[in-house]
Amino acid sequence: MEPSAGSIAECVIGDGDKAITVGGEKTLPFHVFEGDMGNAPRIAFEVLDSAPEEWPEPLVKHYSDVFNDPAAWAQKCVKEFNAKAICLSLVSTDPNGANVSSADAAKVAQKVVEAVDVPIILWGCGNADKDTETLREVTGLVGTRKVALGPLTDANYRTLGATAMAFQYPVVASTPIDVNLAKQLNILLENLGVSLDHILMDPSIGAVGYGLEYTYSVMERIRLAALTQNDDKLSVPFIVNLGREVWKAKETKQPSDGMIGDQERRGVLMEAVTASSLLFAGGELMIMRHPKAVSMTEALIEGLM
Amino acid sequence: MYVQCIAESINIMGTRTGNAMRQRDPGPIVEMAHEEVADGGDFLDLNIGPARKDGTDLMPWIVKVTEAVTDCPLSMDTTNADALIAGMQAAKNPERHLMNSISLQPERMKKLIPVAAEAGCYVVALLWGVDGMPRDSNERAAMTVELCMAMNEAGIPNEKILVDPIATPITLGSDQVMSGLEFMAMLPEIVPGAKSTVGLSNVSNGVSTEKRHYLNRAYLAMLMKYGIWSAIVDTYDHELIELAHGERPELVKIVHDIMDDNDPDPDSLSPKELEYYKTTRVLMGKTVFSESWLEL
């Protein structure tokens, strides 16, 4: 392999001494023997803005006491599990689900943002129009706190990109597992005026057993183009929203049995293995759910840096 | 260098000629045939689509319509094998025409190879097997050997065979594009004397319409490095026809220099040359493709 020529941009999320910086690599993931790995990858705990209905028992047992209070949930992640960042999923706003109004969802988001001082990623429901509405509403309430907004897609990058620029927020650029489309969205955002050091790329991922290899290969190609071809439009850190993918797999929901083992251990391993695999593909900011899976992944990162 | 241009626009999917085919109205077809010949078409592709119901009637009809107004050789293009047979049998000069195509499906080979041998026509050997598209240059080579041997055995000489390596869209990655080119370099050794063709616009499939020409043109210039004999092209793209007919050697040279890793200094290039420079580099994977590739 030729030595790396490029480097990954650094992206800062959050405020003050709790702010985190991801990216900055000048070499392939964990090739610390070859070059500067920049900042260590980070993990954000995912918090939902409404009580989840279909979470499996191994998650429920850790969070059910705070299910109905997202602010308390975020605080619990920080205090009990030492979360360095929080990703608030605004799932309640989904027009195909509870369809909570943007104004109401924004108030909940505001409470979460005010409850903790770690960096916050505000992740919409995935409906481009509703996310535009909700995330713009939130920015009016959280003001100067440097939250990250996502997901921005080709359908709403203009409005949300403009909003993020006005507040100097970093954004999550989401594309459906495709190198060309990932590059194109970064170009479009840059043309709009969002600088590359304010973008986190979400390549869309699959959990282990559910398309992990495909995701890995796309991320690997993006990272190789960034480092060996010096492709600055792809030289952006990855944000990897993996917890939700792992914990919707049926293997995390099947009860313990002699054949496939203990349910909690199984789910934790699936999450930790998905996370560690995608760290090797270049993941920088991982969004996860189970505290044990997080601590295992953090131990791995620490051991390899 | 001269690449034979197989004009692609007489097509059941086209708005002008599609309706004309269905209504058996020769007017628009004759008109387009004249336009394509005037623009430099060396063959006229007559693409009647799958034509499951009336292919055996439609192909002979359209062959007669076009033969009556032009000497330009024809490319009979359909997946309906019986329609191809009927078309060849209806032709005045079948030996000048092209059967498009015979792929590696046993029933298709069995049915069409004897007809092509009998007609003495050119034939497209399409590298599409029972399992679909070849995955790399080696699979293309293996398929070529099998298909061309079967044709040779029936009496079709290599000189009448146009091997189609199958162009893949750049949106699927440059690896596949490059493996098609790698195969083109091998072709003269695999089947000495065989000709070649390619459905050029496949390379730009999935890219917005106004940008497709740039990809088609640079890709043709790349194929010219390996002596592509013909290509199925849009003759209304005059720059493409000039390239194919050897009238833009300076642009072809830039493309070939890049392929030899002898990249010119982009600052020294004209805007037109830059189109070829940037496009060749994305096709080769020297830069990752994106819709805005020309603006970077």
XYZ file of C-alpha atoms in Angstrom:
601
model
C 0.000 0.000 0.000
C 1.274 3.415 -0.917
C 1.740 5.875 1.916
C -1.199 8.181 2.501
C -1.153 11.556 0.818
C -4.399 13.000 2.143
C -5.832 13.644 5.539
C -9.307 13.607 7.034
C -10.853 16.887 8.114
C -11.401 17.518 11.810
C -14.930 18.193 12.936
C -15.775 19.688 16.328
C -19.102 19.006 18.025
C -20.291 20.577 21.226
C -19.054 23.385 23.426
C -16.335 24.263 25.882
C -14.237 21.590 27.519
C -16.863 18.932 26.768
C -16.566 19.483 23.012
C -15.251 16.531 21.049
C -13.176 16.514 17.896
C -13.287 13.635 15.438
C -11.244 13.002 12.302
C -7.782 14.320 11.586
C -6.336 11.003 10.423
C -3.407 10.950 8.049
C -3.374 7.182 7.853
C -5.746 4.226 7.586
C -7.756 3.320 10.683
C -5.453 2.279 13.537
C -2.372 2.187 11.304
C -0.611 4.080 14.073
C 2.648 2.395 13.055
C 2.432 4.236 9.721
C 1.107 7.655 10.489
C -0.911 9.954 12.663
C -4.329 8.564 13.590
C -5.520 12.030 14.654
C -8.321 11.965 17.185
C -9.586 8.771 18.756
C -12.993 7.621 17.510
C -15.845 8.544 19.843
C -19.108 6.963 20.867
C -22.431 8.722 21.367
C -25.268 7.118 23.318
C -28.576 7.120 21.541
C -31.565 8.549 23.404
C -35.072 8.496 21.944
C -37.422 11.446 22.282
C -40.309 9.136 23.206
C -40.582 5.767 24.923
C -39.514 3.012 22.520
C -42.108 0.358 21.794
C -40.068 -2.458 20.384
C -36.786 -2.434 22.219
C -35.616 -5.851 23.383
C -35.262 -6.675 27.059
C -31.461 -6.241 27.290
C -31.913 -2.557 26.455
C -35.173 -2.080 28.342
C -33.620 -3.202 31.605
C -31.033 -0.410 31.445
C -33.274 2.406 30.310
C -36.941 1.712 31.138
C -36.773 3.936 34.248
C -36.068 6.942 32.010
C -38.013 5.964 28.906
C -40.594 8.685 29.470
C -38.122 11.449 30.241
C -35.549 11.962 27.473
C -33.689 14.602 29.505
C -33.303 12.185 32.435
C -32.331 9.479 29.956
C -29.535 11.643 28.573
C -28.388 12.494 32.106
C -28.344 8.828 33.028
C -26.123 8.052 30.030
C -23.711 10.771 31.083
C -23.695 10.091 34.817
C -23.977 6.327 34.951
C -22.388 5.274 31.709
C -19.968 8.148 31.248
C -21.343 9.083 27.824
C -19.085 11.522 25.950
C -21.880 12.493 23.571
C -25.608 11.991 23.094
C -27.550 11.371 19.921
C -31.176 12.355 20.371
C -33.349 10.499 17.880
C -36.486 12.456 17.118
C -38.409 9.308 16.242
C -41.701 10.660 17.558
C -41.914 13.137 14.685
C -42.240 10.479 11.978
C -45.390 11.256 9.943
C -45.872 7.505 9.551
C -45.646 7.030 13.301
C -46.712 9.206 16.235
C -46.343 12.304 14.047
C -45.637 14.597 17.005
C -45.551 18.218 15.878
C -42.226 19.859 15.200
C -42.903 22.467 17.866
C -43.522 19.859 20.561
C -40.554 17.745 19.521
C -38.342 20.811 19.543
C -39.286 21.537 23.167
C -38.266 18.035 24.179
C -35.015 18.429 22.289
C -34.382 21.716 24.056
C -34.811 20.043 27.452
C -32.328 17.338 26.529
C -29.815 19.869 25.277
C -30.149 21.860 28.493
C -29.958 18.779 30.729
C -26.440 17.741 29.740
C -23.247 19.537 28.796
C -21.820 16.859 26.479
C -22.137 17.325 22.683
C -25.527 16.497 21.179
C -26.447 15.180 17.777
C -30.068 15.810 16.840
C -31.162 13.090 14.476
C -34.483 13.492 12.667
C -36.971 10.783 11.801
C -35.734 10.382 8.232
C -38.611 12.177 6.531
C -36.871 14.998 4.648
C -39.627 17.590 4.950
C -40.532 16.869 8.554
C -36.869 16.861 9.572
C -36.364 20.238 7.950
C -39.284 21.613 9.911
C -38.312 20.026 13.236
C -34.598 20.757 13.113
C -35.166 24.389 12.129
C -37.589 24.695 15.020
C -34.999 23.271 17.419
C -32.274 25.664 16.333
C -34.470 28.549 17.413
C -34.573 27.079 20.933
C -31.024 25.864 21.501
C -29.334 28.858 19.903
C -25.669 28.975 20.698
C -25.201 25.336 21.781
C -23.188 23.685 18.979
C -25.428 20.708 18.272
C -24.989 18.605 15.149
C -27.987 18.300 12.811
C -28.937 15.311 10.743
C -29.691 13.576 8.590
C -29.257 15.911 5.611
C -30.106 14.222 2.329
C -30.250 15.341 -1.282
C -33.895 16.229 -0.584
C -33.327 18.735 2.227
C -29.660 19.680 2.273
C -30.321 23.184 0.987
C -32.630 24.370 3.743
C -30.955 22.469 6.563
C -27.494 23.329 5.244
C -28.394 27.016 5.281
C -29.767 26.737 8.818
C -26.676 24.933 10.048
C -24.402 27.510 8.443
C -26.218 30.356 10.148
C -25.537 28.751 13.534
C -22.174 27.232 12.604
C -23.479 23.748 13.426
C -21.900 20.630 12.009
C -24.216 18.500 9.858
C -24.701 14.826 9.122
C -24.689 14.138 5.357
C -26.593 10.908 4.705
C -26.495 8.848 1.534
C -27.655 5.301 0.784
C -24.468 3.141 0.826
C -22.920 4.615 -2.327
C -19.501 6.157 -2.844
C -20.533 8.426 -5.714
C -23.605 9.764 -3.938
C -21.647 10.373 -0.735
C -19.135 12.429 -2.661
C -21.854 14.306 -4.518
C -23.690 15.350 -1.350
C -20.462 16.703 0.142
C -19.875 18.671 -3.054
C -23.405 20.069 -2.982
C -23.031 21.069 0.668
C -19.704 22.699 -0.009
C -21.161 24.577 -2.984
C -23.865 25.804 -0.650
C -21.209 27.176 1.684
C -20.945 24.456 4.330
C -17.252 23.845 4.830
C -15.999 20.263 4.780
C -14.857 20.511 8.406
C -18.499 20.903 9.407
C -19.652 17.687 7.755
C -19.972 14.189 9.186
C -20.651 11.558 6.529
C -23.337 8.978 7.278
C -22.802 6.201 4.723
C -25.936 4.289 5.917
C -24.916 1.066 7.503
C -26.018 -2.511 7.988
C -25.441 -4.501 11.184
C -23.478 -7.730 11.331
C -25.528 -10.267 9.417
C -27.505 -7.482 7.750
C -25.208 -6.045 5.093
C -22.199 -5.166 7.237
C -19.793 -6.289 4.500
C -21.352 -4.005 1.898
C -21.185 -1.047 4.254
C -17.615 -1.885 5.142
C -16.593 -2.006 1.515
C -18.202 1.351 0.698
C -16.598 3.018 3.718
C -13.258 1.457 2.875
C -13.410 2.751 -0.690
C -14.308 6.229 0.524
C -11.452 6.261 3.021
C -8.933 4.916 0.511
C -9.947 7.585 -2.018
C -9.585 10.250 0.683
C -6.148 9.131 1.810
C -4.459 7.661 -1.255
C -6.074 9.746 -4.029
C -6.171 12.833 -1.879
C -9.875 13.246 -2.662
C -10.721 16.191 -0.451
C -14.470 15.886 -1.096
C -14.356 12.511 0.665
C -11.902 13.555 3.360
C -14.595 13.903 5.976
C -15.158 11.898 9.177
C -17.776 9.139 9.264
C -20.681 9.107 11.675
C -22.021 5.572 12.060
C -25.536 5.137 13.403
C -25.297 1.473 14.266
C -27.211 0.882 17.502
C -30.595 1.163 15.851
C -29.551 -1.274 13.115
C -28.229 -3.894 15.516
C -31.105 -3.799 17.963
C -33.770 -4.191 15.326
C -32.243 -7.481 14.151
C -34.340 -10.462 15.182
C -31.316 -12.116 16.797
C -31.303 -9.402 19.461
C -34.959 -10.082 20.227
C -34.948 -13.863 20.464
C -34.880 -15.013 24.099
C -31.993 -16.919 25.596
C -31.731 -20.540 24.589
C -29.159 -23.297 24.504
C -28.555 -22.965 20.798
C -27.843 -19.263 20.370
C -27.018 -18.437 23.954
C -27.826 -15.654 26.360
C -29.929 -12.890 24.841
C -28.132 -9.938 26.403
C -24.667 -11.270 25.712
C -25.683 -11.980 22.116
C -27.046 -8.493 21.493
C -24.084 -6.819 23.192
C -21.677 -8.821 21.047
C -23.576 -8.021 17.878
C -23.406 -4.329 18.690
C -19.750 -4.406 19.735
C -18.725 -6.462 16.701
C -20.624 -4.187 14.308
C -19.012 -1.166 15.932
C -15.483 -2.543 15.911
C -15.767 -3.717 12.297
C -16.903 -0.303 11.170
C -14.174 1.369 13.211
C -11.708 -0.557 11.069
C -13.479 0.755 7.978
C -12.922 4.299 9.207
C -15.847 5.051 11.542
C -15.123 8.045 13.784
C -18.310 8.820 15.639
C -20.317 5.741 16.545
C -23.903 5.938 17.783
C -24.685 3.025 20.087
C -27.198 1.819 22.654
C -26.062 -0.809 25.112
C -23.684 0.406 27.873
C -21.743 -2.840 27.896
C -21.245 -2.788 24.109
C -20.073 0.808 24.419
C -17.549 0.031 27.134
C -16.193 -2.937 25.171
C -15.797 -0.790 22.073
C -14.163 2.016 24.042
C -11.709 -0.477 25.524
C -10.839 -1.678 22.032
C -10.236 1.866 20.802
C -8.072 2.666 23.793
C -6.067 -0.500 23.323
C -5.387 0.207 19.672
C -4.565 3.906 19.811
C -8.347 5.223 -36.749
C -11.959 4.788 -37.786
C -14.682 3.352 -35.564
C -17.816 2.187 -37.362
C -20.793 4.023 -35.910
C -23.934 1.971 -35.414
C -26.632 4.626 -35.181
C -28.917 3.835 -32.261
C -31.897 6.146 -32.609
C -34.379 4.022 -34.570
C -35.733 2.419 -31.461
C -39.083 1.170 -30.234
C -38.471 3.233 -27.070
C -38.023 6.438 -29.069
C -40.951 8.828 -29.333
C -40.557 9.462 -33.070
C -39.857 5.971 -34.317
C -41.578 3.913 -31.617
C -45.060 4.952 -32.674
C -44.100 4.657 -36.328
C -43.082 1.046 -35.753
C -46.305 0.211 -33.968
C -48.418 1.865 -36.667
C -46.239 0.568 -39.525
C -45.795 4.151 -40.696
C -42.561 4.257 -42.734
C -42.352 8.085 -42.814
C -40.596 8.859 -39.485
C -38.321 5.839 -39.846
C -37.177 6.830 -43.328
C -36.673 10.380 -42.124
C -34.532 9.297 -39.191
C -32.573 6.840 -41.324
C -31.617 9.696 -43.645
C -30.636 11.901 -40.712
C -28.485 9.214 -39.145
C -26.712 8.433 -42.405
C -26.113 12.136 -43.035
C -24.634 12.462 -39.547
C -22.142 9.671 -40.196
C -23.915 6.449 -39.272
C -22.109 3.435 -40.746
C -24.827 1.003 -39.695
C -28.427 1.700 -38.752
C -29.561 -0.088 -35.639
C -33.182 -1.173 -35.870
C -34.124 -1.798 -32.262
C -37.611 -3.257 -32.091
C -37.300 -4.210 -28.404
C -38.437 -7.625 -27.128
C -41.219 -7.676 -29.783
C -42.769 -10.800 -28.330
C -46.029 -10.560 -30.232
C -45.238 -9.236 -33.674
C -41.446 -9.373 -34.015
C -41.529 -11.752 -36.963
C -43.716 -9.269 -38.811
C -42.149 -6.022 -37.590
C -38.494 -6.831 -38.287
C -38.989 -7.844 -41.956
C -41.171 -4.769 -42.445
C -38.643 -2.314 -41.034
C -35.748 -3.992 -42.865
C -37.583 -3.569 -46.172
C -38.505 0.033 -45.355
C -34.904 0.999 -44.661
C -33.267 -1.079 -47.392
C -35.537 0.654 -49.896
C -34.186 4.110 -49.042
C -30.547 3.626 -48.081
C -27.498 1.509 -48.853
C -26.362 1.838 -45.255
C -25.958 -1.605 -43.648
C -28.476 -2.460 -40.961
C -28.158 -3.781 -37.430
C -31.159 -5.883 -36.533
C -31.573 -5.526 -32.798
C -34.027 -7.538 -30.728
C -34.090 -10.228 -28.072
C -36.685 -12.086 -30.193
C -34.633 -14.731 -32.043
C -37.416 -15.523 -34.514
C -37.656 -11.852 -35.436
C -33.909 -11.775 -36.184
C -34.291 -14.818 -38.414
C -37.268 -13.319 -40.233
C -35.409 -10.032 -40.685
C -32.333 -11.660 -42.187
C -34.460 -13.749 -44.510
C -36.323 -10.676 -45.714
C -33.148 -8.688 -46.431
C -31.900 -8.090 -49.973
C -28.260 -8.008 -48.867
C -28.054 -9.928 -45.595
C -24.269 -10.319 -45.869
C -23.845 -6.555 -45.285
C -26.076 -6.462 -42.228
C -25.491 -7.162 -38.549
C -27.345 -9.604 -36.334
C -27.561 -7.959 -32.918
C -27.100 -10.174 -31.011
C -26.207 -13.723 -30.019
C -25.439 -14.242 -26.344
C -24.325 -17.334 -24.461
C -27.795 -18.725 -23.941
C -27.789 -22.260 -25.380
C -31.199 -21.988 -27.044
C -30.291 -18.654 -28.619
C -26.975 -19.982 -29.910
C -28.610 -23.075 -31.314
C -31.276 -21.111 -33.125
C -29.317 -18.140 -34.415
C -25.796 -19.294 -35.217
C -26.841 -21.427 -38.246
C -28.948 -18.552 -39.578
C -26.086 -16.080 -39.259
C -23.725 -18.530 -40.955
C -26.191 -19.054 -43.790
C -26.840 -15.323 -44.239
C -23.124 -14.513 -44.167
C -23.954 -11.464 -42.030
C -21.956 -9.803 -39.278
C -22.960 -10.953 -35.830
C -22.635 -9.440 -32.356
C -21.228 -11.956 -29.879
C -22.694 -10.590 -26.668
C -20.842 -11.684 -23.538
C -23.950 -12.333 -21.537
C -24.226 -15.827 -20.072
C -26.887 -17.886 -18.365
C -25.654 -16.398 -15.072
C -25.781 -12.858 -16.433
C -22.915 -10.467 -16.879
C -19.254 -11.488 -16.699
C -17.594 -10.289 -13.498
C -14.092 -9.620 -14.761
C -11.836 -9.801 -17.802
C -11.110 -13.518 -17.325
C -14.778 -14.417 -17.377
C -15.163 -12.299 -20.477
C -12.289 -14.203 -22.090
C -13.782 -17.592 -21.226
C -17.162 -16.564 -22.632
C -15.561 -15.224 -25.798
C -13.780 -18.494 -26.463
C -16.957 -20.504 -26.003
C -19.133 -18.267 -28.139
C -16.662 -17.699 -30.965
C -15.758 -21.380 -31.171
C -19.407 -22.284 -31.624
C -19.683 -19.659 -34.342
C -16.505 -20.814 -36.082
C -17.717 -24.396 -36.059
C -20.882 -23.311 -37.847
C -18.808 -21.547 -40.469
C -18.837 -17.939 -39.253
C -15.314 -16.548 -39.706
C -13.783 -14.346 -36.964
C -13.898 -11.366 -39.347
C -17.690 -11.446 -39.205
C -17.857 -11.585 -35.393
C -18.221 -8.415 -33.330
C -17.458 -9.243 -29.704
C -19.317 -7.000 -27.236
C -17.509 -6.890 -23.861
C -20.571 -5.162 -22.288
C -20.148 -1.670 -20.961
C -21.131 -1.163 -17.344
C -22.326 2.099 -15.818
C -19.734 4.245 -14.085
C -22.169 4.479 -11.184
C -21.354 0.830 -10.455
C -17.710 1.743 -10.077
C -14.720 2.125 -12.334
C -13.412 -1.388 -11.638
C -15.981 -2.902 -13.970
C -15.344 -0.278 -16.635
C -11.639 -1.006 -16.469
C -12.092 -4.770 -16.598
C -13.994 -4.337 -19.878
C -11.048 -2.387 -21.257
C -8.576 -4.918 -19.936
C -10.499 -7.554 -21.848
C -10.378 -5.453 -25.036
C -6.591 -5.547 -24.815
C -6.727 -9.346 -24.660
C -9.243 -9.824 -27.477
C -6.834 -9.934 -30.473
C -4.986 -12.816 -28.861
C -8.104 -14.720 -27.912
C -9.849 -14.488 -31.280
C -7.403 -13.221 -33.934
C -9.139 -11.125 -36.555
C -12.372 -10.768 -34.624
C -14.027 -7.372 -34.562
C -15.662 -5.668 -31.607
C -18.536 -3.441 -30.665
C -19.984 -1.883 -27.558
C -23.232 -0.276 -26.438
C -21.461 2.927 -25.563
C -24.178 4.740 -23.645
C -24.410 1.989 -21.018
C -21.395 3.601 -19.394
C -23.433 6.686 -18.553
C -26.605 4.918 -17.475
C -28.018 6.482 -14.315
C -26.272 9.824 -14.877
C -28.383 12.895 -15.659
C -29.134 13.149 -19.379
C -27.303 16.378 -20.118
C -24.050 14.961 -18.749
C -24.109 11.559 -20.416
C -22.373 12.676 -23.632
C -19.161 13.514 -21.804
C -18.896 10.009 -20.415
C -19.825 8.350 -23.710
C -17.207 10.344 -25.615
C -14.300 9.781 -23.259
C -15.192 6.117 -22.962
C -15.146 5.734 -26.751
C -11.720 7.371 -26.887
C -10.540 4.915 -24.220
C -11.850 1.963 -26.212
C -10.066 3.297 -29.291
C -6.785 2.598 -27.543
C -7.602 -1.072 -27.952
C -8.849 -0.758 -31.511
C -12.593 -0.979 -30.947
C -14.068 -1.696 -34.393
C -17.543 -0.304 -33.895
C -19.841 1.210 -31.299
C -23.565 1.698 -30.935
C -23.832 5.459 -30.703
C -26.073 8.504 -30.794
C -25.218 10.007 -34.202
C -26.872 13.259 -33.163
C -23.809 13.763 -30.928
C -21.587 15.159 -33.666
C -18.491 15.435 -31.521
C -18.769 11.738 -30.755
C -18.953 10.887 -34.449
C -15.932 13.074 -35.167
C -14.010 11.219 -32.489
C -15.068 7.843 -33.875
C -14.160 8.799 -37.411
C -10.657 9.882 -36.500
C -11.269 13.613 -36.844
C -10.329 14.582 -33.266
C -6.966 12.879 -32.752
C -5.791 15.580 -30.321
C -8.608 14.702 -27.895
C -8.021 10.983 -28.280
C -4.337 11.534 -27.526
C -5.080 13.236 -24.208
C -7.231 10.284 -23.188
C -4.586 7.754 -24.180
C -1.852 9.706 -22.401
C -3.877 9.558 -19.197
C -4.349 5.818 -19.673
C -0.555 5.521 -19.974
C -0.225 7.406 -16.662
C 1.258 10.260 -18.598
C -1.304 12.821 -17.392
C -1.067 16.283 -18.917
C -0.913 19.331 -16.667
C -4.597 20.314 -16.341
C -3.612 23.989 -16.268
C -2.353 23.646 -19.824
C -5.635 22.265 -21.166
C -8.498 24.013 -22.931
C -12.028 23.686 -21.498
C -12.835 21.032 -24.108
C -9.667 19.101 -23.301
C -10.465 19.368 -19.603
C -13.779 17.589 -20.211
C -11.870 14.616 -21.550
C -9.192 14.837 -18.890
C -11.648 14.838 -15.987
C -13.931 12.243 -17.498
C -11.156 9.811 -18.330
C -9.863 10.095 -14.802
C -13.230 9.209 -13.260
C -13.729 6.328 -15.695
C -10.328 4.980 -14.718
C -11.007 5.478 -11.026
C -8.124 7.930 -10.636
C -10.798 10.150 -9.084
C -14.030 8.922 -7.515
C -17.010 9.665 -9.754
C -19.775 12.021 -8.661
C -22.429 13.908 -10.634
C -20.356 17.071 -10.342
C -17.196 15.488 -11.718
C -16.785 18.111 -14.449
C -16.938 20.992 -11.974
C -14.121 19.797 -9.738
